[in-house]
Amino acid sequence: MALHTKLFLSLFLLSSCLATLITSSQGDYRFWQQQFPFIRRASSFSSVSSSKSTRSNGGEKKFDYIVVGGGTAGCPLAATLSRNYSVLLLERGGVPFANINVSLLSNFHLTLVDTSPASASQFFVSTDGVFNARARVLGGGTSINAGFYTRASTSYVKRVGWDAKLVNESYPWVEKQIVHEPVFEPWQRAVRDGLLEVGISPNNGFTYDHLYGTKIGGTIFDKYGRRHTAAELLASGNSQNLHVLIHARVQKVLFDTTGKKPRAIGVIFKDENGVNHEAFISRRRKSEIIVTCGAIGSPQMLLLSGIGPKEDLKKLNISVVQDNKFVGKHISDNPLNTIFVPLNRPVKQSLIETVGITKMGVYIEASSGYSQSPDSIHCHHGVASAEIGQLSTIPPKRRTQEAIEAFKQNKKDLPHEAFHGGFILAKLAYPKSKGHLRLNNTNPDDNPIVTFNYFSHPKDLQKCMKGIKIVEKLVRHQSASYCYDVGQVHGSADFKRQIREIRRNMK
C-alpha cells in the first residue's frame, strides 16, 4: 500500500532545491492590508482573558457568529454571513497573499516540503505510515492543494440532503471569483486522448459539471500560474461586519453548562505572541459558534472542548461537556496510486486538469513536469524531502530510518533526465474503509493520532485494482497521443515494475 497517497506526496520525489523561496505564511503585510482591511493579527484583539476566569465581563465586543477555521469552508461562510450579521473568523495560520510558495504554481511542492513552524502546511504521518499535510493558512486546502475545481455530482447532493436549487445557485458565486479554465498543457491532452481510446467516454470537454466520461475541469490557477484561494472570497463580505484574525490559535470552545443542555458561548485563542484571548457570541437567539477546521482539525477541536467519548477525555483530564462516542470515528481518506511515465524530454508543468470519471468509483487524473532542474533530486528538506518522498518501493510499515538512508543513497546518483515525464493517478471515490482519530495530547498545535485503515474494506481493494487496470491499459496502449507534442515514451520496463510493485503491496 506504499503508493496509496495524495498527489502532493508523490511530488516529493521531484521537489527542488529552491530553499531560498520558502517564506513565512504571513506573506507581505503591506501587499494585502489595503484590499482586506478587516484581516488583522490576533494580537490586535482587545479582550485578553484572565487566568482566573473564562467568562465575559460584559465589556468586550460580542459577535453574532464566530467561525473557527478560515479554510475552504470557513472563508465563504464568514463572507456570506457578514452580509447581515457580525462575524469573527479565527485562522491559526497567516495569509496566502504574496507568499510565493503558495501563490505560484511553479512552487506548488515547496510549501508541502517546508516542515518549519511558519509553513502554510503542517506535516503529519498517519499510523498507517502515509505522509500527509494539513493546511495552516487562510484559505485552507485551496492554498496548498493541486487546485482542481469541479462541481459535486447530482447524486452526491441528493444523498447528503442538500437543497439542489440552492447548491446550483451557489456555484457561480465561487466560479466567477477564483476559478479559471486551465491552459491545458500537452501532457494533459495526451492523457485525455488516451482515456478516450481505452473507453472512458464520452468526451465531455471543458466543464465544471461532474459527468461520467473524460473531462477537463476548472482550476484555481489563472493563465499566469497564480493561485486564487478561498481567502479571496472574503472580499465579497461586508467589511463593516467582518473581522478576521490570523495567527489566532483556538484552544477550545467555551460552554455554558448551567442549563439543561450545554450551550456554546465563546472561544479561547492564543495570538502570535502566545497571549490568551476570549471572544464571545451575542445573546441573539440564533448566534452560533461554527467549527470549520477541516476533517482533522474539527474533531480535534471538539475533543479539546470536551465533546467526545468521555473515557478518552478523562484520560487527558479534559472536562466532559457532552459524551459523544462518534466524535473522531468513521474518518476516511481517498487512496491514490500514482504511476510515473518517463519521457525523453522535459514536459511542461501542469497540475490536475484532465480527469476520467468512471462508473466503477475510480477517478483517473493527470499531472506533469515538476522541478526538473539538475539539483532537484539532490536537495533535502527533512522527512518529506526529494530523497525520501513517499518511499514508494517500501511499504509504509517498513519505513525505518535505515530504509530512508538506503533510499537516499541509491537515489543520489540518478541523472535529472530520469525525472522527465508525467503522472497518471488512480484515485478511489467514496472509500468504504473507515478509521478513527484521537487526541495525542491537549495541545491544539500538535497533530492528533489518525488512523485511516486504508483498504480494510474489500470493496476498496477491488476498486483499486480496477483503477490500476485502467492505468495499465493507458501505458500499454502507447498510442500516438503520447507522442503528440510531448515526447516519445520510454522505459516500458519501468511501467511494468511500478505496476508489479503496486500489485505486490496490495496483497
Short mmCIF file of C-alpha atoms in Angstrom, two decimals:
data_model
loop_
_atom_site.label_atom_id
_atom_site.label_comp_id
_atom_site.label_asym_id
_atom_site.label_seq_id
_atom_site.Cartn_x
_atom_site.Cartn_y
_atom_site.Cartn_z
CA MET A 1 0.00 0.00 0.00
CA ALA A 2 3.04 2.24 -0.24
CA LEU A 3 1.77 4.13 -3.26
CA HIS A 4 -1.65 4.95 -1.86
CA THR A 5 -1.19 8.59 -1.15
CA LYS A 6 -2.14 12.09 -2.15
CA LEU A 7 -0.89 13.80 -5.31
CA PHE A 8 1.42 16.08 -3.42
CA LEU A 9 3.00 13.15 -1.60
CA SER A 10 4.16 11.66 -4.87
CA LEU A 11 5.54 15.01 -5.89
CA PHE A 12 8.00 15.00 -3.01
CA LEU A 13 10.13 12.81 -5.28
CA LEU A 14 10.55 15.82 -7.53
CA SER A 15 10.90 18.71 -5.06
CA SER A 16 13.54 21.31 -5.96
CA CYS A 17 16.34 22.89 -4.00
CA LEU A 18 14.84 26.39 -4.14
CA ALA A 19 15.02 26.63 -0.36
CA THR A 20 15.56 30.36 -0.58
CA LEU A 21 11.98 30.69 -1.85
CA ILE A 22 10.47 29.23 1.31
CA THR A 23 8.87 32.17 3.06
CA SER A 24 6.69 32.75 6.07
CA SER A 25 2.98 32.01 5.71
CA GLN A 26 2.42 35.57 6.89
CA GLY A 27 3.06 36.99 3.40
CA ASP A 28 3.78 40.66 2.75
CA TYR A 29 1.51 42.64 5.08
CA ARG A 30 1.67 45.83 3.03
CA PHE A 31 0.55 43.99 -0.09
CA TRP A 32 -2.84 42.84 1.17
CA GLN A 33 -3.87 45.09 4.07
CA GLN A 34 -5.40 47.69 1.75
CA GLN A 35 -7.64 45.18 -0.05
CA PHE A 36 -8.53 43.28 3.11
CA PRO A 37 -8.50 45.86 5.92
CA PHE A 38 -10.62 43.58 8.12
CA ILE A 39 -7.80 41.00 8.33
CA ARG A 40 -5.60 41.68 11.35
CA ARG A 41 -3.12 39.88 13.52
CA ALA A 42 -4.63 38.11 16.52
CA SER A 43 -2.68 40.31 18.94
CA SER A 44 -4.82 43.28 17.84
CA PHE A 45 -7.85 41.74 19.59
CA SER A 46 -8.65 43.80 22.67
CA SER A 47 -10.06 41.28 25.13
CA VAL A 48 -7.27 39.45 27.00
CA SER A 49 -8.50 36.55 29.10
CA SER A 50 -7.85 36.34 32.81
CA SER A 51 -6.24 33.22 34.21
CA LYS A 52 -8.97 33.23 36.89
CA SER A 53 -11.98 33.48 34.62
CA THR A 54 -13.29 32.10 31.35
CA ARG A 55 -16.43 34.22 31.32
CA SER A 56 -17.18 37.56 29.76
CA ASN A 57 -17.08 40.66 31.94
CA GLY A 58 -19.61 42.23 29.59
CA GLY A 59 -17.24 44.87 28.30
CA GLU A 60 -15.85 43.38 25.12
CA LYS A 61 -17.46 43.23 21.68
CA LYS A 62 -19.66 40.21 21.00
CA PHE A 63 -20.39 38.63 17.63
CA ASP A 64 -23.44 37.06 16.03
CA TYR A 65 -21.21 34.29 14.69
CA ILE A 66 -17.72 33.04 15.49
CA VAL A 67 -16.22 30.83 12.77
CA VAL A 68 -13.27 28.70 13.91
CA GLY A 69 -11.05 27.89 10.92
CA GLY A 70 -10.52 30.14 7.89
CA GLY A 71 -10.27 27.45 5.24
CA THR A 72 -12.17 26.35 2.17
CA ALA A 73 -15.45 26.30 4.11
CA GLY A 74 -14.79 28.99 6.71
CA CYS A 75 -13.91 31.84 4.33
CA PRO A 76 -17.02 31.75 2.08
CA LEU A 77 -19.22 31.06 5.10
CA ALA A 78 -17.89 34.06 7.00
CA ALA A 79 -18.20 36.30 3.93
CA THR A 80 -21.81 35.25 3.35
CA LEU A 81 -22.88 35.63 6.98
CA SER A 82 -21.26 39.08 7.21
CA ARG A 83 -23.77 40.46 4.73
CA ASN A 84 -26.32 40.62 7.57
CA TYR A 85 -24.50 39.71 10.79
CA SER A 86 -21.33 40.48 12.72
CA VAL A 87 -18.79 37.69 12.19
CA LEU A 88 -15.44 36.85 13.77
CA LEU A 89 -13.30 34.44 11.72
CA LEU A 90 -10.33 32.89 13.50
CA GLU A 91 -7.47 31.36 11.47
CA ARG A 92 -4.45 29.70 13.08
CA GLY A 93 -2.11 30.43 10.13
CA GLY A 94 -1.13 33.51 8.18
CA VAL A 95 -2.29 34.80 4.82
CA PRO A 96 -1.61 33.28 1.39
CA PHE A 97 -1.22 36.66 -0.31
CA ALA A 98 2.29 37.49 -1.58
CA ASN A 99 3.61 34.16 -0.29
CA ILE A 100 5.36 32.91 -3.42
CA ASN A 101 5.33 29.30 -2.24
CA VAL A 102 1.54 29.39 -2.06
CA SER A 103 0.78 31.80 -4.89
CA LEU A 104 2.85 30.31 -7.73
CA LEU A 105 2.02 27.05 -9.48
CA SER A 106 5.73 26.51 -10.15
CA ASN A 107 6.37 26.45 -6.38
CA PHE A 108 3.47 24.11 -5.60
CA HIS A 109 5.65 21.49 -3.91
CA LEU A 110 7.75 23.89 -1.82
CA THR A 111 5.13 24.64 0.81
CA LEU A 112 4.49 20.90 1.16
CA VAL A 113 8.15 20.07 1.80
CA ASP A 114 8.58 23.02 4.16
CA THR A 115 8.18 21.49 7.63
CA SER A 116 9.02 24.69 9.55
CA PRO A 117 6.51 26.19 12.04
CA ALA A 118 5.91 29.11 9.65
CA SER A 119 4.91 26.87 6.74
CA ALA A 120 1.43 27.11 5.24
CA SER A 121 1.21 23.32 5.59
CA GLN A 122 1.59 21.16 8.69
CA PHE A 123 3.25 17.82 8.07
CA PHE A 124 1.84 14.69 9.71
CA VAL A 125 2.06 10.93 9.34
CA SER A 126 -0.93 8.70 9.97
CA THR A 127 -0.44 5.47 11.92
CA ASP A 128 -0.79 3.75 8.53
CA GLY A 129 2.65 5.19 7.71
CA VAL A 130 1.46 7.52 4.94
CA PHE A 131 2.86 11.05 4.79
CA ASN A 132 0.26 13.80 4.66
CA ALA A 133 -0.24 17.53 5.24
CA ARG A 134 -2.81 19.84 6.84
CA ALA A 135 -3.35 23.42 5.74
CA ARG A 136 -2.18 26.10 8.17
CA VAL A 137 -3.05 29.29 6.31
CA LEU A 138 -6.06 31.45 5.44
CA GLY A 139 -7.79 29.75 2.53
CA GLY A 140 -7.11 26.29 3.93
CA GLY A 141 -6.71 23.47 1.46
CA THR A 142 -7.17 25.82 -1.51
CA SER A 143 -3.82 27.37 -0.53
CA ILE A 144 -1.81 24.14 -0.68
CA ASN A 145 -3.70 21.71 -2.95
CA ALA A 146 -3.37 20.96 -6.67
CA GLY A 147 -6.10 23.48 -7.49
CA PHE A 148 -8.59 21.25 -9.33
CA TYR A 149 -12.20 22.51 -9.31
CA THR A 150 -15.36 20.58 -10.14
CA ARG A 151 -18.97 20.67 -9.08
CA ALA A 152 -20.41 17.89 -6.94
CA SER A 153 -22.37 15.14 -8.65
CA THR A 154 -26.15 15.43 -8.51
CA SER A 155 -26.32 12.05 -6.77
CA TYR A 156 -23.98 13.26 -4.03
CA VAL A 157 -26.02 16.43 -3.43
CA LYS A 158 -29.16 14.32 -3.15
CA ARG A 159 -27.51 11.75 -0.87
CA VAL A 160 -26.31 14.32 1.69
CA GLY A 161 -29.68 16.08 1.66
CA TRP A 162 -28.68 19.48 0.30
CA ASP A 163 -31.09 21.83 -1.47
CA ALA A 164 -30.12 21.20 -5.12
CA LYS A 165 -31.51 24.56 -6.29
CA LEU A 166 -29.53 26.48 -3.69
CA VAL A 167 -26.37 24.49 -4.44
CA ASN A 168 -26.60 25.22 -8.17
CA GLU A 169 -27.16 28.92 -7.48
CA SER A 170 -24.07 28.98 -5.23
CA TYR A 171 -21.55 27.54 -7.70
CA PRO A 172 -21.30 30.65 -9.95
CA TRP A 173 -20.56 32.84 -6.92
CA VAL A 174 -17.33 30.89 -6.35
CA GLU A 175 -16.51 30.31 -10.03
CA LYS A 176 -16.69 33.97 -11.01
CA GLN A 177 -14.23 34.95 -8.30
CA ILE A 178 -11.49 32.31 -8.21
CA VAL A 179 -11.97 29.57 -10.86
CA HIS A 180 -10.40 29.52 -14.34
CA GLU A 181 -10.20 27.35 -17.43
CA PRO A 182 -6.79 25.63 -17.46
CA VAL A 183 -4.16 26.31 -20.11
CA PHE A 184 -4.36 22.58 -20.98
CA GLU A 185 -0.75 21.54 -21.45
CA PRO A 186 0.35 18.78 -23.88
CA TRP A 187 0.60 16.03 -21.25
CA GLN A 188 -2.97 16.70 -20.17
CA ARG A 189 -4.09 16.48 -23.79
CA ALA A 190 -2.23 13.21 -24.26
CA VAL A 191 -3.82 11.59 -21.21
CA ARG A 192 -7.26 12.85 -22.26
CA ASP A 193 -6.86 11.22 -25.67
CA GLY A 194 -5.61 8.03 -24.07
CA LEU A 195 -8.57 7.86 -21.69
CA LEU A 196 -10.99 8.17 -24.58
CA GLU A 197 -9.17 5.49 -26.53
CA VAL A 198 -9.39 2.98 -23.68
CA GLY A 199 -13.12 3.57 -23.28
CA ILE A 200 -13.53 6.30 -20.62
CA SER A 201 -16.11 8.14 -22.70
CA PRO A 202 -17.79 10.33 -23.80
CA ASN A 203 -15.53 13.33 -24.26
CA ASN A 204 -17.22 15.99 -22.12
CA GLY A 205 -14.65 18.68 -22.96
CA PHE A 206 -14.13 21.56 -20.52
CA THR A 207 -16.87 21.61 -17.93
CA TYR A 208 -17.36 22.24 -14.23
CA ASP A 209 -20.07 19.57 -14.07
CA HIS A 210 -19.43 16.10 -12.68
CA LEU A 211 -20.12 13.83 -15.67
CA TYR A 212 -19.21 10.24 -16.43
CA GLY A 213 -16.51 10.04 -19.09
CA THR A 214 -13.45 12.21 -19.68
CA LYS A 215 -13.47 15.92 -18.91
CA ILE A 216 -11.24 18.94 -18.39
CA GLY A 217 -12.11 20.56 -15.09
CA GLY A 218 -11.60 24.03 -13.68
CA THR A 219 -8.51 25.25 -11.84
CA ILE A 220 -7.88 27.93 -9.24
CA PHE A 221 -4.61 28.79 -11.04
CA ASP A 222 -5.00 31.53 -13.64
CA LYS A 223 -3.25 31.60 -17.03
CA TYR A 224 -0.20 33.21 -15.44
CA GLY A 225 0.19 30.36 -12.95
CA ARG A 226 -1.06 32.36 -9.97
CA ARG A 227 -3.18 30.63 -7.34
CA HIS A 228 -6.53 32.09 -6.25
CA THR A 229 -7.68 30.77 -2.89
CA ALA A 230 -10.85 30.75 -0.81
CA ALA A 231 -9.34 33.66 1.14
CA GLU A 232 -10.17 35.92 -1.82
CA LEU A 233 -13.87 35.15 -1.32
CA LEU A 234 -13.69 37.25 1.84
CA ALA A 235 -13.68 40.32 -0.43
CA SER A 236 -17.38 39.62 -1.05
CA GLY A 237 -18.22 40.13 2.61
CA ASN A 238 -19.39 43.25 4.39
CA SER A 239 -16.19 44.80 5.68
CA GLN A 240 -18.11 46.57 8.44
CA ASN A 241 -19.37 43.29 9.87
CA LEU A 242 -16.43 41.02 9.08
CA HIS A 243 -13.48 40.60 11.45
CA VAL A 244 -10.71 38.16 10.50
CA LEU A 245 -7.85 37.34 12.86
CA ILE A 246 -4.77 35.48 11.59
CA HIS A 247 -2.36 33.54 13.82
CA ALA A 248 -5.32 33.03 16.16
CA ARG A 249 -4.82 29.51 17.52
CA VAL A 250 -8.11 28.47 19.11
CA GLN A 251 -7.55 26.40 22.24
CA LYS A 252 -11.13 25.34 22.86
CA VAL A 253 -14.79 26.32 22.66
CA LEU A 254 -16.35 27.63 25.87
CA PHE A 255 -19.74 26.36 27.06
CA ASP A 256 -22.41 27.48 29.48
CA THR A 257 -23.41 24.29 31.30
CA THR A 258 -25.91 25.79 33.73
CA GLY A 259 -28.96 24.93 31.59
CA LYS A 260 -30.50 21.63 30.56
CA LYS A 261 -28.13 21.40 27.59
CA PRO A 262 -24.61 22.81 27.16
CA ARG A 263 -24.59 25.98 25.09
CA ALA A 264 -21.53 27.25 23.21
CA ILE A 265 -20.87 30.86 24.20
CA GLY A 266 -17.30 31.68 23.15
CA VAL A 267 -13.74 30.56 22.44
CA ILE A 268 -10.27 30.93 23.92
CA PHE A 269 -7.46 31.56 21.45
CA LYS A 270 -3.76 32.40 21.58
CA ASP A 271 -2.30 35.21 19.46
CA GLU A 272 1.06 35.14 17.68
CA ASN A 273 2.79 36.18 20.92
CA GLY A 274 1.27 33.35 22.94
CA VAL A 275 -1.17 35.60 24.82
CA ASN A 276 -4.64 34.17 25.59
CA HIS A 277 -7.80 35.97 24.44
CA GLU A 278 -11.50 35.27 24.81
CA ALA A 279 -14.20 36.02 22.24
CA PHE A 280 -17.93 35.60 22.80
CA ILE A 281 -21.10 35.41 20.75
CA SER A 282 -24.03 37.71 21.45
CA ARG A 283 -27.19 36.66 23.25
CA ARG A 284 -29.11 36.80 19.99
CA ARG A 285 -31.25 33.64 19.78
CA LYS A 286 -29.60 32.28 16.64
CA SER A 287 -25.99 33.24 17.39
CA GLU A 288 -23.61 30.34 16.89
CA ILE A 289 -20.03 29.15 17.01
CA ILE A 290 -19.24 27.23 13.83
CA VAL A 291 -16.24 24.89 13.69
CA THR A 292 -14.73 24.64 10.17
CA CYS A 293 -11.25 23.30 10.93
CA GLY A 294 -11.22 20.54 8.34
CA ALA A 295 -11.58 16.77 8.57
CA ILE A 296 -8.71 16.53 11.07
CA GLY A 297 -8.98 19.81 12.94
CA SER A 298 -12.75 19.84 13.54
CA PRO A 299 -12.99 16.60 15.57
CA GLN A 300 -9.74 17.57 17.31
CA MET A 301 -11.30 20.90 18.37
CA LEU A 302 -14.48 19.19 19.60
CA LEU A 303 -12.45 16.75 21.70
CA LEU A 304 -10.32 19.55 23.17
CA SER A 305 -13.54 21.36 24.06
CA GLY A 306 -14.96 18.39 25.96
CA ILE A 307 -17.22 16.86 23.33
CA GLY A 308 -16.43 13.23 22.60
CA PRO A 309 -16.08 9.78 24.20
CA LYS A 310 -15.96 10.50 27.93
CA GLU A 311 -13.43 7.77 28.73
CA ASP A 312 -10.96 9.18 26.21
CA LEU A 313 -11.48 12.71 27.51
CA LYS A 314 -10.98 11.70 31.13
CA LYS A 315 -7.63 10.09 30.29
CA LEU A 316 -6.37 13.56 29.31
CA ASN A 317 -8.12 15.31 32.20
CA ILE A 318 -10.49 17.15 29.84
CA SER A 319 -13.78 18.13 31.46
CA VAL A 320 -16.64 16.31 29.74
CA VAL A 321 -19.21 18.73 28.31
CA GLN A 322 -21.05 16.17 26.18
CA ASP A 323 -20.39 12.45 25.98
CA ASN A 324 -20.47 11.57 22.27
CA LYS A 325 -18.91 8.29 21.16
CA PHE A 326 -18.95 9.25 17.46
CA VAL A 327 -16.53 12.19 17.57
CA GLY A 328 -13.33 11.14 15.84
CA LYS A 329 -14.85 7.98 14.40
CA HIS A 330 -15.55 6.91 10.78
CA ILE A 331 -12.81 9.08 9.30
CA SER A 332 -11.62 8.20 5.80
CA ASP A 333 -9.10 9.24 3.15
CA ASN A 334 -9.15 8.66 -0.63
CA PRO A 335 -6.43 6.12 -1.52
CA LEU A 336 -4.38 7.02 -4.55
CA ASN A 337 -1.96 5.11 -6.78
CA THR A 338 0.46 7.09 -8.91
CA ILE A 339 2.34 5.91 -11.99
CA PHE A 340 5.24 7.99 -13.30
CA VAL A 341 5.56 7.91 -17.11
CA PRO A 342 9.14 8.76 -18.17
CA LEU A 343 9.61 10.71 -21.40
CA ASN A 344 12.69 11.56 -23.41
CA ARG A 345 12.42 15.32 -22.96
CA PRO A 346 11.20 17.81 -20.32
CA VAL A 347 7.44 18.24 -20.04
CA LYS A 348 5.63 21.47 -19.20
CA GLN A 349 4.40 21.65 -15.65
CA SER A 350 0.70 21.05 -15.02
CA LEU A 351 -1.37 20.09 -12.01
CA ILE A 352 -4.71 18.26 -12.14
CA GLU A 353 -6.74 19.25 -15.22
CA THR A 354 -7.78 16.04 -17.01
CA VAL A 355 -9.95 13.51 -15.21
CA GLY A 356 -11.62 10.29 -16.27
CA ILE A 357 -14.75 9.71 -14.16
CA THR A 358 -15.66 6.03 -14.26
CA LYS A 359 -18.83 4.28 -13.13
CA MET A 360 -16.78 1.88 -11.01
CA GLY A 361 -15.95 4.55 -8.41
CA VAL A 362 -12.45 5.39 -9.66
CA TYR A 363 -11.10 8.68 -11.00
CA ILE A 364 -8.11 8.79 -13.36
CA GLU A 365 -6.18 12.07 -13.26
CA ALA A 366 -3.02 13.56 -14.76
CA SER A 367 -0.20 15.91 -13.77
CA SER A 368 3.27 16.61 -15.13
CA GLY A 369 6.60 18.37 -15.15
CA TYR A 370 7.77 19.07 -11.61
CA SER A 371 11.11 20.58 -10.69
CA GLN A 372 13.25 19.25 -13.47
CA SER A 373 16.40 21.14 -12.58
CA PRO A 374 19.70 19.23 -12.26
CA ASP A 375 19.61 19.83 -8.50
CA SER A 376 16.07 18.64 -7.87
CA ILE A 377 16.99 15.11 -6.87
CA HIS A 378 19.82 16.12 -4.54
CA CYS A 379 18.18 18.57 -2.17
CA HIS A 380 16.97 17.70 1.31
CA HIS A 381 14.02 19.31 3.09
CA GLY A 382 13.74 16.94 6.03
CA VAL A 383 11.47 13.93 6.35
CA ALA A 384 9.26 14.98 3.40
CA SER A 385 12.14 15.59 1.04
CA ALA A 386 13.02 14.66 -2.50
CA GLU A 387 15.39 11.96 -1.25
CA ILE A 388 12.76 10.33 0.91
CA GLY A 389 9.49 11.11 -0.82
CA GLN A 390 6.84 8.54 -0.11
CA LEU A 391 9.44 5.73 -0.32
CA SER A 392 7.29 4.19 -2.98
CA THR A 393 9.20 0.90 -3.11
CA ILE A 394 8.94 0.40 0.66
CA PRO A 395 5.60 -0.43 2.35
CA PRO A 396 4.62 2.21 4.96
CA LYS A 397 5.09 -0.03 8.00
CA ARG A 398 8.73 -0.69 7.00
CA ARG A 399 9.86 2.93 6.58
CA THR A 400 12.66 2.76 9.13
CA GLN A 401 15.49 5.25 9.42
CA GLU A 402 17.79 2.67 7.84
CA ALA A 403 15.42 2.27 4.90
CA ILE A 404 15.28 6.04 4.45
CA GLU A 405 19.07 6.33 4.40
CA ALA A 406 19.39 3.46 1.92
CA PHE A 407 16.74 5.05 -0.31
CA LYS A 408 18.61 8.36 -0.29
CA GLN A 409 21.92 6.67 -1.07
CA ASN A 410 20.52 4.73 -4.02
CA LYS A 411 18.79 7.78 -5.43
CA LYS A 412 21.56 10.36 -5.23
CA ASP A 413 23.33 9.39 -8.45
CA LEU A 414 20.25 9.39 -10.67
CA PRO A 415 20.53 11.82 -13.62
CA HIS A 416 17.87 14.53 -13.61
CA GLU A 417 16.71 13.36 -17.05
CA ALA A 418 15.21 10.37 -15.24
CA PHE A 419 12.51 12.70 -13.94
CA HIS A 420 11.29 13.98 -17.30
CA GLY A 421 7.70 12.84 -17.63
CA GLY A 422 4.22 12.94 -16.21
CA PHE A 423 1.99 11.23 -13.70
CA ILE A 424 -1.17 9.19 -14.13
CA LEU A 425 -3.17 8.89 -10.93
CA ALA A 426 -5.90 6.42 -9.99
CA LYS A 427 -7.99 7.62 -7.05
CA LEU A 428 -10.88 5.96 -5.22
CA ALA A 429 -14.08 7.96 -4.81
CA TYR A 430 -16.08 7.45 -1.61
CA PRO A 431 -13.89 4.82 0.13
CA LYS A 432 -15.75 2.43 2.40
CA SER A 433 -12.77 1.84 4.69
CA LYS A 434 -13.12 3.88 7.87
CA GLY A 435 -10.63 4.86 10.51
CA HIS A 436 -10.51 6.93 13.65
CA LEU A 437 -8.90 9.94 15.29
CA ARG A 438 -7.94 10.55 18.91
CA LEU A 439 -6.01 13.21 20.75
CA ASN A 440 -2.28 12.81 21.20
CA ASN A 441 -2.29 15.43 23.94
CA THR A 442 -4.14 18.62 24.89
CA ASN A 443 -2.01 20.92 22.74
CA PRO A 444 -4.13 22.07 19.75
CA ASP A 445 -0.95 22.90 17.79
CA ASP A 446 0.07 19.23 17.73
CA ASN A 447 -1.37 16.68 15.34
CA PRO A 448 -3.88 14.19 16.71
CA ILE A 449 -3.32 10.46 16.20
CA VAL A 450 -5.00 9.47 12.93
CA THR A 451 -5.61 6.00 11.51
CA PHE A 452 -7.30 5.75 8.09
CA ASN A 453 -7.34 1.93 7.78
CA TYR A 454 -6.72 2.07 4.03
CA PHE A 455 -8.23 -0.90 2.15
CA SER A 456 -9.66 -2.51 5.27
CA HIS A 457 -12.91 -2.86 3.30
CA PRO A 458 -12.60 -5.43 0.48
CA LYS A 459 -14.58 -3.30 -2.00
CA ASP A 460 -11.94 -0.57 -1.80
CA LEU A 461 -9.30 -3.10 -2.75
CA GLN A 462 -11.40 -4.28 -5.69
CA LYS A 463 -11.90 -0.70 -6.92
CA CYS A 464 -8.19 -0.02 -6.55
CA MET A 465 -7.28 -2.93 -8.78
CA LYS A 466 -9.83 -1.80 -11.38
CA GLY A 467 -8.21 1.63 -11.37
CA ILE A 468 -4.76 0.11 -11.83
CA LYS A 469 -6.01 -1.96 -14.77
CA ILE A 470 -7.23 1.24 -16.47
CA VAL A 471 -3.84 2.87 -15.92
CA GLU A 472 -2.14 -0.25 -17.22
CA LYS A 473 -4.22 -0.03 -20.41
CA LEU A 474 -3.18 3.59 -20.79
CA VAL A 475 0.54 2.94 -20.53
CA ARG A 476 0.39 -0.24 -22.63
CA HIS A 477 -1.57 1.48 -25.36
CA GLN A 478 1.29 3.86 -26.19
CA SER A 479 -0.81 5.47 -28.90
CA ALA A 480 0.18 8.48 -30.94
CA SER A 481 -1.43 10.68 -28.31
CA TYR A 482 1.54 10.05 -26.03
CA CYS A 483 3.93 11.34 -28.68
CA TYR A 484 1.95 14.40 -29.67
CA ASP A 485 3.95 17.44 -28.66
CA VAL A 486 5.13 15.67 -25.52
CA GLY A 487 7.99 13.34 -26.38
CA GLN A 488 8.44 9.65 -27.00
CA VAL A 489 7.54 7.36 -24.13
CA HIS A 490 10.48 5.32 -22.99
CA GLY A 491 11.18 2.94 -20.15
CA SER A 492 8.37 0.41 -20.62
CA ALA A 493 10.21 -1.81 -18.16
CA ASP A 494 9.75 0.94 -15.59
CA PHE A 495 5.97 0.89 -16.23
CA LYS A 496 5.88 -2.85 -15.60
CA ARG A 497 7.99 -2.52 -12.46
CA GLN A 498 5.66 0.13 -11.00
CA ILE A 499 2.58 -1.96 -11.78
CA ARG A 500 4.19 -5.02 -10.18
CA GLU A 501 5.09 -3.03 -7.06
CA ILE A 502 1.55 -1.73 -6.68
CA ARG A 503 0.07 -5.20 -7.04
CA ARG A 504 2.62 -6.68 -4.64
CA ASN A 505 1.92 -4.03 -2.00
CA MET A 506 -1.82 -4.55 -2.35
CA LYS A 507 -1.53 -8.19 -1.24
#
